[in-house]
Each structure stands twice: as C-alpha cells, then as structure tokens.
Amino acid sequence: MAMTPHDTLVLAVYLFAFLAGLPANLLAFYTFLVKVRKKAAPIDILLFNLTISDVILLLFLPFKMMEAASDMTWPLPAFLCPLTGFCYYSSIYISTLFLTAISVERYLGVAYPIKYKLNRRPAYVIVASFFFWLLACSHCSIVYIVQYQMPELNETDLNPTNVSKCYERFSPNQLEILLPVRLELCITLFLLPFFISLFCYVNLIRILTSLPNIQARRKQRAVGLAVVTLLNFAICFAPYNISHIVGFIQNQSPTWRVYALLLSTLNASLDPAIFYFSSTAIQRTFSDCFTGVGCKLQALMPSCYQLCLPCCEAERDANGVDRSSLSNMGELPPERLGRGR
C-alpha cells in the first residue's frame, strides 16, 4: 500500500526527531548519570529526569514510525498500542513539568541566592521529581482507561475491513471521557507550568541585566536558556494543548491535532539545547564529542575539519575555569550575595 503525503510527513518528522534527538539525549543521559552518582546537585537531578523522559519518548518512536509506514494502522501486537501511547504522552507532559522546575531553580538561585544556597537539598528535588512523574503518568493513564474500561468502544479492535487503528478515532462515548481530561491536562500540565516558567525567566533576565558586575556572556547564556525554553513551550507544546481547548469547545477531536502532536515530538530533539545552556558538564561532553569527530574528519577530510574546529571549544577564563554556563547561576559575586533578598 502506497504511503499518503500525510503518512510521509508523519514518518519524516518521527525519523528526524529520532535521529537528531537520540544520540544527543543518550550522551546527556550518560553525563548526568555520572554527575548524579558523583555529586547530585539539584539542577543535575532535574536535567537527568528530563533526559530520561526524552529517551523514553524516543525509544518508543520506532513503533510510531512503523504505524506511519503502515498507513496509520497498527501492525504490532495490541498490548503495545496503549503502552506506546501512555509512554508517548506521559513523556511530553513530564518534559513540561521538569522544564518548569528548571526555570524555578534558576530564578531562585538568582533572586534569593543566600536563602537558596542555605536551603537547597537534593532530597527536595528527588521528592519533587517523583511527584512530577506521578502527576503526569496518572493523568495519561486515560489511555489505558479508554483501552480496557471501554473495550466495546475501542477503535484499536479490528474493524470490519480488518484494519486496526491505535488511539486515533473516538466514539461519542469515548469523547465524553477524553475531552474533559484533555482540557484538564492543558490547564494543569501546560498552562500553569508555562506561566510559571514565563514569570521565572522574565524576572531572571530582568535581575541579571540590572547587575553590571555579571559577565556579558553569562547574561547571554541566561537569555539563551530563557528563549530556548519558552520557544519550546510555544512551538512544541502550545499547539497540541490548544487542540485540547478547541476539541472541548467543538466537542470533537480537531482534524489538525495530529500535526500539533508532531511538534510535541520534536521537543525531544530540542531539549539538548537546554542541556547545553544549563550545564558545564554537557558543554564539556559535547565539546569533547565534537572534537573527537573533528579529529576523525581531519584524518578523512582535512578541509572539512577546518570548518568544524571553531565550534568545538568551550569558553574558559584566565584561570582555565569554564564560566559560560548557567549551571552555577546561583553563585553570584559577593556584591550580589550581599544584596540577597
């Protein structure tokens, strides 16, 4: 059966997200795992959980690729349909929660440096992380409720033409359950986290730009982190969650919802940019990785290597210490600490 343009687009997006996101996220996963095992700082725990969420989504993408390549029919065993949907949607909302937690951690480290340094504990972040996973997974369990509590209405079952669909079309009775849950998902797991992140980053930038003794490069990193995170919310998460609002108003799933969901899938390939702005360890790891690739290129294609080399080095100060990241944003100069609120 020939693939339609719709199926081709879906497959292309899934393939791009998988190829672009999996290597970077696995590299970040290893880096944060080493850091957390050695010395667990709150930001490292948050970034580690965000990486786990992205890796889970990416590992289940091949199942979605097979679905797209099969004319949006489900070619795999039936039990993998709800499992894939559960992990897929849970990962999306877990990402919004941890992105918000990172924004709060950054803001507290700058706005209340003394209090934050005295009171931050890895145990607090571990408890919060467990709560985020529980909150997102409990909401997304609606996939299993539709699958097993309403079996007579389940579109995953074989239809008269012997074509199996996975969580794609819904009956009116299913929509009575799904649409209110989706609206609640939008409010609880998107709108609230988005406005919290917006508040934190706007105020973080305002505080940093008012301090003349902060390096210009660190201010640029702060702006970069804020812009990447808010764009992530706006591009990857907003369209999909807006479809929940539209669907609730229209009492049906919007036809364009599948395209909005594709944007959410791209989040897993964009998060490594947030890792880069947030952690010196990631900067060093990426730099070492690119340097290694550059050495291979130098041996194979010397002219290509000259183009890649300038991008591979991290910024270091006169003492050889990397100051280009926001991972130590809370460690402001003594003048700022003296003004801690």
Short mmCIF file of C-alpha atoms in Angstrom, two decimals:
data_model
loop_
_atom_site.label_atom_id
_atom_site.label_comp_id
_atom_site.label_asym_id
_atom_site.label_seq_id
_atom_site.Cartn_x
_atom_site.Cartn_y
_atom_site.Cartn_z
CA MET A 1 0.00 0.00 0.00
CA ALA A 2 1.44 3.36 -1.07
CA MET A 3 2.02 5.95 1.64
CA THR A 4 -0.06 9.12 1.53
CA PRO A 5 1.54 12.58 1.87
CA HIS A 6 0.18 12.71 5.41
CA ASP A 7 1.84 9.41 6.34
CA THR A 8 5.09 10.50 4.70
CA LEU A 9 5.15 13.72 6.70
CA VAL A 10 4.45 11.92 9.97
CA LEU A 11 7.15 9.36 9.28
CA ALA A 12 9.65 12.06 8.29
CA VAL A 13 9.10 14.02 11.49
CA TYR A 14 9.37 10.91 13.64
CA LEU A 15 12.55 9.87 11.85
CA PHE A 16 14.12 13.32 12.20
CA ALA A 17 13.27 13.53 15.90
CA PHE A 18 14.68 10.06 16.47
CA LEU A 19 17.94 10.59 14.59
CA ALA A 20 18.53 14.10 15.90
CA GLY A 21 17.42 13.51 19.46
CA LEU A 22 18.54 10.03 20.48
CA PRO A 23 22.34 10.45 20.20
CA ALA A 24 22.33 13.81 22.00
CA ASN A 25 20.00 12.58 24.73
CA LEU A 26 21.97 9.38 25.30
CA LEU A 27 25.13 11.46 25.59
CA ALA A 28 23.37 13.77 28.06
CA PHE A 29 21.97 10.77 29.96
CA TYR A 30 25.45 9.34 30.49
CA THR A 31 26.84 12.74 31.52
CA PHE A 32 24.12 13.43 34.07
CA LEU A 33 24.23 9.87 35.38
CA VAL A 34 27.92 10.29 36.17
CA LYS A 35 27.28 13.67 37.80
CA VAL A 36 24.33 12.49 39.88
CA ARG A 37 26.24 9.45 41.13
CA LYS A 38 29.27 11.56 41.98
CA LYS A 39 27.63 14.66 43.45
CA ALA A 40 23.91 15.22 42.99
CA ALA A 41 23.22 18.94 42.57
CA PRO A 42 19.53 19.90 42.27
CA ILE A 43 19.87 21.12 38.69
CA ASP A 44 21.61 17.91 37.66
CA ILE A 45 18.78 15.81 39.11
CA LEU A 46 16.20 17.85 37.18
CA LEU A 47 18.14 17.63 33.93
CA PHE A 48 18.71 13.90 34.45
CA ASN A 49 14.97 13.31 34.81
CA LEU A 50 14.25 15.45 31.76
CA THR A 51 16.74 13.36 29.80
CA ILE A 52 15.11 10.11 30.95
CA SER A 53 11.74 11.41 29.78
CA ASP A 54 13.12 12.30 26.35
CA VAL A 55 14.89 8.95 25.97
CA ILE A 56 11.67 7.09 26.80
CA LEU A 57 9.76 9.02 24.13
CA LEU A 58 12.50 8.44 21.56
CA LEU A 59 12.74 4.70 22.30
CA PHE A 60 9.03 4.30 21.55
CA LEU A 61 9.19 6.35 18.35
CA PRO A 62 10.12 3.34 16.16
CA PHE A 63 6.69 1.88 16.99
CA LYS A 64 5.08 5.12 15.82
CA MET A 65 7.24 5.02 12.69
CA MET A 66 6.00 1.54 11.89
CA GLU A 67 2.45 2.77 12.33
CA ALA A 68 3.03 5.68 9.94
CA ALA A 69 4.69 3.41 7.41
CA SER A 70 1.64 1.10 7.58
CA ASP A 71 -0.87 3.78 6.51
CA MET A 72 -1.56 4.73 10.15
CA THR A 73 -2.70 1.22 11.01
CA TRP A 74 -1.25 -0.64 13.99
CA PRO A 75 0.93 -3.52 12.75
CA LEU A 76 2.24 -4.56 16.17
CA PRO A 77 0.71 -6.64 18.99
CA ALA A 78 -2.34 -4.95 20.51
CA PHE A 79 -0.86 -4.53 24.00
CA LEU A 80 1.84 -2.25 22.59
CA CYS A 81 -0.75 0.29 21.44
CA PRO A 82 -1.76 1.61 24.91
CA LEU A 83 1.77 1.15 26.22
CA THR A 84 3.21 3.26 23.40
CA GLY A 85 0.54 5.91 23.82
CA PHE A 86 0.99 6.03 27.59
CA CYS A 87 4.78 6.46 27.39
CA TYR A 88 4.50 8.87 24.48
CA TYR A 89 2.01 11.28 26.07
CA SER A 90 3.47 10.94 29.56
CA SER A 91 6.92 11.92 28.29
CA ILE A 92 5.51 15.06 26.70
CA TYR A 93 3.93 16.29 29.93
CA ILE A 94 6.81 15.16 32.13
CA SER A 95 9.00 17.40 29.98
CA THR A 96 6.82 20.46 30.64
CA LEU A 97 6.99 19.85 34.39
CA PHE A 98 10.76 19.47 34.51
CA LEU A 99 11.33 22.44 32.21
CA THR A 100 9.27 24.47 34.66
CA ALA A 101 11.22 23.11 37.64
CA ILE A 102 14.48 24.14 35.93
CA SER A 103 13.15 27.67 35.44
CA VAL A 104 12.17 27.88 39.12
CA GLU A 105 15.59 26.59 40.21
CA ARG A 106 17.34 29.19 38.06
CA TYR A 107 15.13 32.02 39.30
CA LEU A 108 15.55 31.15 42.98
CA GLY A 109 19.32 30.93 42.58
CA VAL A 110 19.45 34.50 41.24
CA ALA A 111 16.60 36.22 43.10
CA TYR A 112 17.29 34.69 46.52
CA PRO A 113 20.91 33.50 46.37
CA ILE A 114 21.61 33.32 50.10
CA LYS A 115 18.35 31.65 51.13
CA TYR A 116 18.54 29.29 48.19
CA LYS A 117 22.10 28.21 48.95
CA LEU A 118 21.26 27.60 52.60
CA ASN A 119 18.08 25.63 51.95
CA ARG A 120 18.59 23.71 48.72
CA ARG A 121 18.76 19.97 49.27
CA PRO A 122 18.93 17.20 46.65
CA ALA A 123 16.30 15.33 48.66
CA TYR A 124 13.76 18.09 47.97
CA VAL A 125 14.34 17.79 44.24
CA ILE A 126 14.08 13.99 44.36
CA VAL A 127 10.68 14.25 46.07
CA ALA A 128 9.54 16.85 43.55
CA SER A 129 10.73 14.67 40.68
CA PHE A 130 8.76 11.69 41.98
CA PHE A 131 5.67 13.91 42.24
CA PHE A 132 6.12 15.13 38.64
CA TRP A 133 6.35 11.59 37.29
CA LEU A 134 3.32 10.53 39.32
CA LEU A 135 1.29 13.54 38.23
CA ALA A 136 1.97 13.14 34.51
CA CYS A 137 1.63 9.35 34.46
CA SER A 138 -1.61 9.37 36.44
CA HIS A 139 -3.17 11.85 34.02
CA CYS A 140 -2.01 9.95 30.94
CA SER A 141 -3.41 6.69 32.29
CA ILE A 142 -6.55 7.78 30.40
CA VAL A 143 -5.00 5.81 27.53
CA TYR A 144 -5.46 2.58 29.48
CA ILE A 145 -8.91 3.61 30.72
CA VAL A 146 -10.12 4.02 27.14
CA GLN A 147 -8.40 0.82 26.08
CA TYR A 148 -9.63 -1.54 28.77
CA GLN A 149 -12.53 0.06 30.61
CA MET A 150 -14.41 0.80 27.39
CA PRO A 151 -13.47 -2.22 25.24
CA GLU A 152 -16.68 -2.27 23.27
CA LEU A 153 -15.91 1.23 22.03
CA ASN A 154 -12.22 0.77 21.44
CA GLU A 155 -11.04 1.73 17.96
CA THR A 156 -7.95 -0.40 18.49
CA ASP A 157 -10.06 -3.51 17.88
CA LEU A 158 -10.25 -4.85 14.35
CA ASN A 159 -12.91 -3.10 12.32
CA PRO A 160 -14.97 -4.81 9.58
CA THR A 161 -12.23 -4.23 6.99
CA ASN A 162 -9.70 -5.91 9.26
CA VAL A 163 -7.68 -2.70 9.69
CA SER A 164 -6.53 -1.94 13.20
CA LYS A 165 -6.30 1.65 14.45
CA CYS A 166 -4.44 2.75 17.56
CA TYR A 167 -5.86 5.60 19.64
CA GLU A 168 -6.76 7.64 16.58
CA ARG A 169 -10.55 7.90 16.20
CA PHE A 170 -13.01 8.01 19.07
CA SER A 171 -16.70 7.36 19.52
CA PRO A 172 -19.02 9.94 21.14
CA ASN A 173 -18.95 7.97 24.40
CA GLN A 174 -15.16 7.97 24.38
CA LEU A 175 -15.08 11.71 23.73
CA GLU A 176 -17.27 12.29 26.79
CA ILE A 177 -14.40 10.92 28.84
CA LEU A 178 -11.45 12.15 26.80
CA LEU A 179 -12.33 15.78 26.11
CA PRO A 180 -12.67 16.91 29.75
CA VAL A 181 -9.50 15.02 30.66
CA ARG A 182 -7.62 16.69 27.83
CA LEU A 183 -8.81 20.11 28.95
CA GLU A 184 -7.63 19.37 32.48
CA LEU A 185 -4.29 18.22 31.05
CA CYS A 186 -3.96 21.51 29.20
CA ILE A 187 -4.66 23.61 32.28
CA THR A 188 -2.72 21.60 34.84
CA LEU A 189 0.25 20.33 32.86
CA PHE A 190 0.71 23.07 30.27
CA LEU A 191 -0.82 26.47 31.05
CA LEU A 192 0.19 26.54 34.71
CA PRO A 193 3.79 25.38 34.04
CA PHE A 194 4.09 27.80 31.11
CA PHE A 195 3.08 30.86 33.11
CA ILE A 196 5.38 29.85 35.96
CA SER A 197 8.29 29.47 33.53
CA LEU A 198 7.45 32.79 31.88
CA PHE A 199 7.43 34.56 35.25
CA CYS A 200 10.73 32.98 36.32
CA TYR A 201 12.66 33.70 33.14
CA VAL A 202 11.38 37.24 32.66
CA ASN A 203 12.40 38.12 36.20
CA LEU A 204 15.69 36.22 35.94
CA ILE A 205 16.67 38.23 32.86
CA ARG A 206 15.49 41.46 34.49
CA ILE A 207 17.68 40.83 37.54
CA LEU A 208 20.76 39.81 35.56
CA THR A 209 20.58 42.72 33.14
CA SER A 210 20.43 45.15 36.09
CA LEU A 211 23.72 43.83 37.53
CA PRO A 212 26.79 45.42 35.90
CA ASN A 213 29.21 43.01 37.56
CA ILE A 214 27.82 39.95 35.76
CA GLN A 215 29.76 38.90 32.67
CA ALA A 216 28.07 39.73 29.38
CA ARG A 217 28.48 36.13 28.24
CA ARG A 218 26.64 34.81 31.30
CA LYS A 219 23.82 37.24 30.62
CA GLN A 220 23.66 35.99 27.05
CA ARG A 221 23.51 32.43 28.35
CA ALA A 222 20.61 33.38 30.59
CA VAL A 223 18.77 34.93 27.69
CA GLY A 224 19.56 31.87 25.55
CA LEU A 225 18.20 29.47 28.15
CA ALA A 226 15.03 31.54 28.56
CA VAL A 227 14.45 31.88 24.82
CA VAL A 228 15.05 28.19 24.07
CA THR A 229 12.76 27.06 26.90
CA LEU A 230 9.92 29.46 26.08
CA LEU A 231 10.18 28.65 22.37
CA ASN A 232 9.99 25.00 23.35
CA PHE A 233 6.73 25.70 25.16
CA ALA A 234 5.37 27.86 22.34
CA ILE A 235 6.33 25.68 19.39
CA CYS A 236 6.35 22.13 20.74
CA PHE A 237 3.67 22.17 23.43
CA ALA A 238 1.27 25.05 22.77
CA PRO A 239 -0.36 23.84 19.50
CA TYR A 240 -1.04 20.37 20.90
CA ASN A 241 -2.57 21.74 24.10
CA ILE A 242 -4.58 24.35 22.20
CA SER A 243 -6.12 21.42 20.34
CA HIS A 244 -7.43 20.21 23.72
CA ILE A 245 -9.24 23.52 24.26
CA VAL A 246 -10.62 23.60 20.71
CA GLY A 247 -11.70 19.98 20.98
CA PHE A 248 -13.54 20.62 24.24
CA ILE A 249 -15.37 23.60 22.72
CA GLN A 250 -16.24 21.77 19.49
CA ASN A 251 -16.97 18.50 21.29
CA GLN A 252 -14.73 16.59 18.89
CA SER A 253 -11.05 15.98 18.20
CA PRO A 254 -9.72 18.61 15.75
CA THR A 255 -8.53 17.16 12.47
CA TRP A 256 -5.24 19.10 12.76
CA ARG A 257 -4.44 17.62 16.18
CA VAL A 258 -2.09 15.03 14.66
CA TYR A 259 0.10 17.78 13.18
CA ALA A 260 0.23 19.60 16.52
CA LEU A 261 1.34 16.35 18.12
CA LEU A 262 4.22 16.14 15.64
CA LEU A 263 5.55 19.42 17.01
CA SER A 264 5.45 17.98 20.52
CA THR A 265 7.54 15.07 19.30
CA LEU A 266 10.26 17.49 18.21
CA ASN A 267 10.69 18.58 21.84
CA ALA A 268 12.96 15.60 22.48
CA SER A 269 15.39 16.84 19.83
CA LEU A 270 15.33 20.42 21.15
CA ASP A 271 15.94 19.68 24.82
CA PRO A 272 19.69 19.09 24.30
CA ALA A 273 19.96 22.82 23.59
CA ILE A 274 18.56 23.45 27.07
CA PHE A 275 21.07 20.97 28.48
CA TYR A 276 23.85 22.90 26.80
CA PHE A 277 22.78 26.24 28.27
CA SER A 278 22.24 24.70 31.72
CA SER A 279 25.28 22.54 32.40
CA THR A 280 29.02 22.97 32.03
CA ALA A 281 29.34 19.18 32.12
CA ILE A 282 27.19 18.91 29.00
CA GLN A 283 29.22 21.64 27.32
CA ARG A 284 32.43 19.75 28.04
CA THR A 285 30.93 16.44 26.90
CA PHE A 286 29.59 17.91 23.66
CA SER A 287 32.88 19.73 23.11
CA ASP A 288 34.87 16.51 23.61
CA CYS A 289 32.49 14.65 21.32
CA PHE A 290 32.72 17.25 18.57
CA THR A 291 36.48 17.41 18.99
CA GLY A 292 36.69 13.64 18.56
CA VAL A 293 34.52 13.83 15.45
CA GLY A 294 36.70 16.68 14.24
CA CYS A 295 39.82 14.56 14.62
CA LYS A 296 38.21 11.84 12.51
CA LEU A 297 37.24 14.44 9.92
CA GLN A 298 40.76 15.80 9.92
CA ALA A 299 42.07 12.38 9.03
CA LEU A 300 39.44 11.78 6.36
CA MET A 301 38.70 15.27 5.06
CA PRO A 302 41.19 17.93 6.21
CA SER A 303 39.28 20.80 4.59
CA CYS A 304 36.04 19.86 6.41
CA TYR A 305 37.85 19.78 9.73
CA GLN A 306 38.86 23.41 9.40
CA LEU A 307 35.20 24.37 9.19
CA CYS A 308 34.19 22.33 12.25
CA LEU A 309 37.05 23.19 14.62
CA PRO A 310 35.99 26.71 15.74
CA CYS A 311 32.70 25.37 17.12
CA CYS A 312 34.25 22.76 19.38
CA GLU A 313 35.91 24.77 22.14
CA ALA A 314 34.24 25.89 25.39
CA GLU A 315 34.93 29.34 26.81
CA ARG A 316 37.29 29.49 29.71
CA ASP A 317 38.50 32.32 31.90
CA ALA A 318 42.09 33.23 32.72
CA ASN A 319 42.23 30.53 35.39
CA GLY A 320 41.03 27.84 33.00
CA VAL A 321 37.59 27.56 34.63
CA ASP A 322 34.55 27.31 32.40
CA ARG A 323 32.23 30.24 33.10
CA SER A 324 30.00 30.05 30.07
CA SER A 325 27.15 28.10 31.63
CA LEU A 326 24.26 28.85 33.87
CA SER A 327 24.90 25.77 35.96
CA ASN A 328 26.41 28.00 38.64
CA MET A 329 23.97 30.84 38.15
CA GLY A 330 23.21 30.90 41.84
CA GLU A 331 26.87 31.52 42.61
CA LEU A 332 26.79 35.26 42.02
CA PRO A 333 29.60 37.63 43.04
CA PRO A 334 29.88 38.72 46.65
CA GLU A 335 28.39 42.12 45.79
CA ARG A 336 25.19 40.39 44.62
CA LEU A 337 25.15 37.98 47.54
CA GLY A 338 25.27 40.87 49.91
CA ARG A 339 22.06 42.11 48.35
CA GLY A 340 20.32 38.74 48.62
CA ARG A 341 16.64 39.15 49.21
#
